[in-house]
């Protein structure tokens, strides 16, 4: 795909706006300023020579984009990005602006052929500048020995000394690493992002890191391990000691809590073993998808989001906000688009979540009641009958994380059987939950855990 009919039409509008604004600029500075809707558009009006154009400053020509022209430029970039998975809209706008400057300076035409040529050069530049980048995020993995590496699909957890020794000569080493409490973490989470633009690459790496953090938190919860010290260090963390100082009537005291770090060596060993199972295969496929996503939504995206929300909930110190995020994680698994306004949405949520859990862990009636309490509380927070900041205890009577984690892990298997890359999945997903509901009518799913996961 190159320039569409809409692109050609919009490029011509931009060209005429440039011609008109240039005349206005020569006539009156005041009239020129009136051609913009706001100060930001005025500041970004000038088309500039690309930095790699090798052009002397005195040879540069000025071209101006009105607010209307800038809106049209955004529309072109947005359309192009529908078939360009590896660049952001803002970066695409920048590439178009650069190429448009050269096109105008060289008296390029804005007929269909000229517009196609311009957009084709933009796309070639984008593909040429894309590159693979490996990121290393500070990660605290207690009990992991320096010689040990945890391979999680295409990502891995490695000891920090293996990498930091390679960057000591960098001028940013002291402000970014040496002076940033390096003793608060022992490892790095290594993630390689396939070819894409710099901005897109960094954003994807951050999202993949948060997703993997969610995966690890799901597994630590499933093993019933206290693992507050496992942390992705670019996010808020829980320390061994959380304290505050309080005072009343001139008396001061220290409050809070402290905890000794738990030995997590058994966790890392068990986690590695689970990564070799069918469940681990799903995790590895999800990491590949997260590292190189496409604009077309598929079933895998729902699982990735669920792990992401679970990890985000585990970082939140507010128990009420945790409920909202955990329900959102489960909603991504069980809510079908064409049911969003259905009056039975609550029933669908509760039934499907409880069935996902019961198929491997049983006790469907208990899980249904918990799902209903959790969904109601979430609705109270979101729709305003309760305030998160004024609620100090969720009063659920159970741990909401222990409801969410088995639903996510069960969905991994169910979605894998449907097809993780499946895009038109709504009908099949709905059918899967209908079949699960029929299976769970069996009395054996109403008693405690008779099927091992």
Short mmCIF file of N, CA, C and O in Angstrom, two decimals, residues 359-361 449-453:
data_model
loop_
_atom_site.label_atom_id
_atom_site.label_comp_id
_atom_site.label_asym_id
_atom_site.label_seq_id
_atom_site.Cartn_x
_atom_site.Cartn_y
_atom_site.Cartn_z
N UNK A 359 -13.05 -25.47 35.95
CA UNK A 359 -12.66 -26.55 35.05
C UNK A 359 -11.36 -27.22 35.49
O UNK A 359 -11.11 -28.38 35.20
N UNK A 360 -10.52 -26.48 36.23
CA UNK A 360 -9.28 -27.05 36.75
C UNK A 360 -9.26 -27.12 38.28
O UNK A 360 -8.57 -27.95 38.86
N UNK A 361 -10.01 -26.24 38.95
CA UNK A 361 -9.91 -26.15 40.40
C UNK A 361 -11.23 -26.45 41.12
O UNK A 361 -11.26 -26.47 42.35
N UNK A 449 -11.67 -28.99 44.33
CA UNK A 449 -10.50 -29.38 43.54
C UNK A 449 -10.35 -30.88 43.32
O UNK A 449 -9.63 -31.58 44.02
N UNK A 450 -11.01 -31.36 42.27
CA UNK A 450 -10.86 -32.77 41.94
C UNK A 450 -10.06 -32.97 40.65
O UNK A 450 -9.73 -34.07 40.29
N UNK A 451 -9.74 -31.88 40.00
CA UNK A 451 -8.93 -31.98 38.78
C UNK A 451 -7.66 -31.17 39.00
O UNK A 451 -7.71 -30.01 39.35
N UNK A 452 -6.51 -31.77 38.83
CA UNK A 452 -5.27 -31.03 39.04
C UNK A 452 -4.98 -30.16 37.83
O UNK A 452 -5.30 -30.51 36.71
N UNK A 453 -4.36 -29.00 38.13
CA UNK A 453 -3.98 -28.10 37.03
C UNK A 453 -2.59 -28.47 36.61
O UNK A 453 -2.03 -28.12 35.72
#
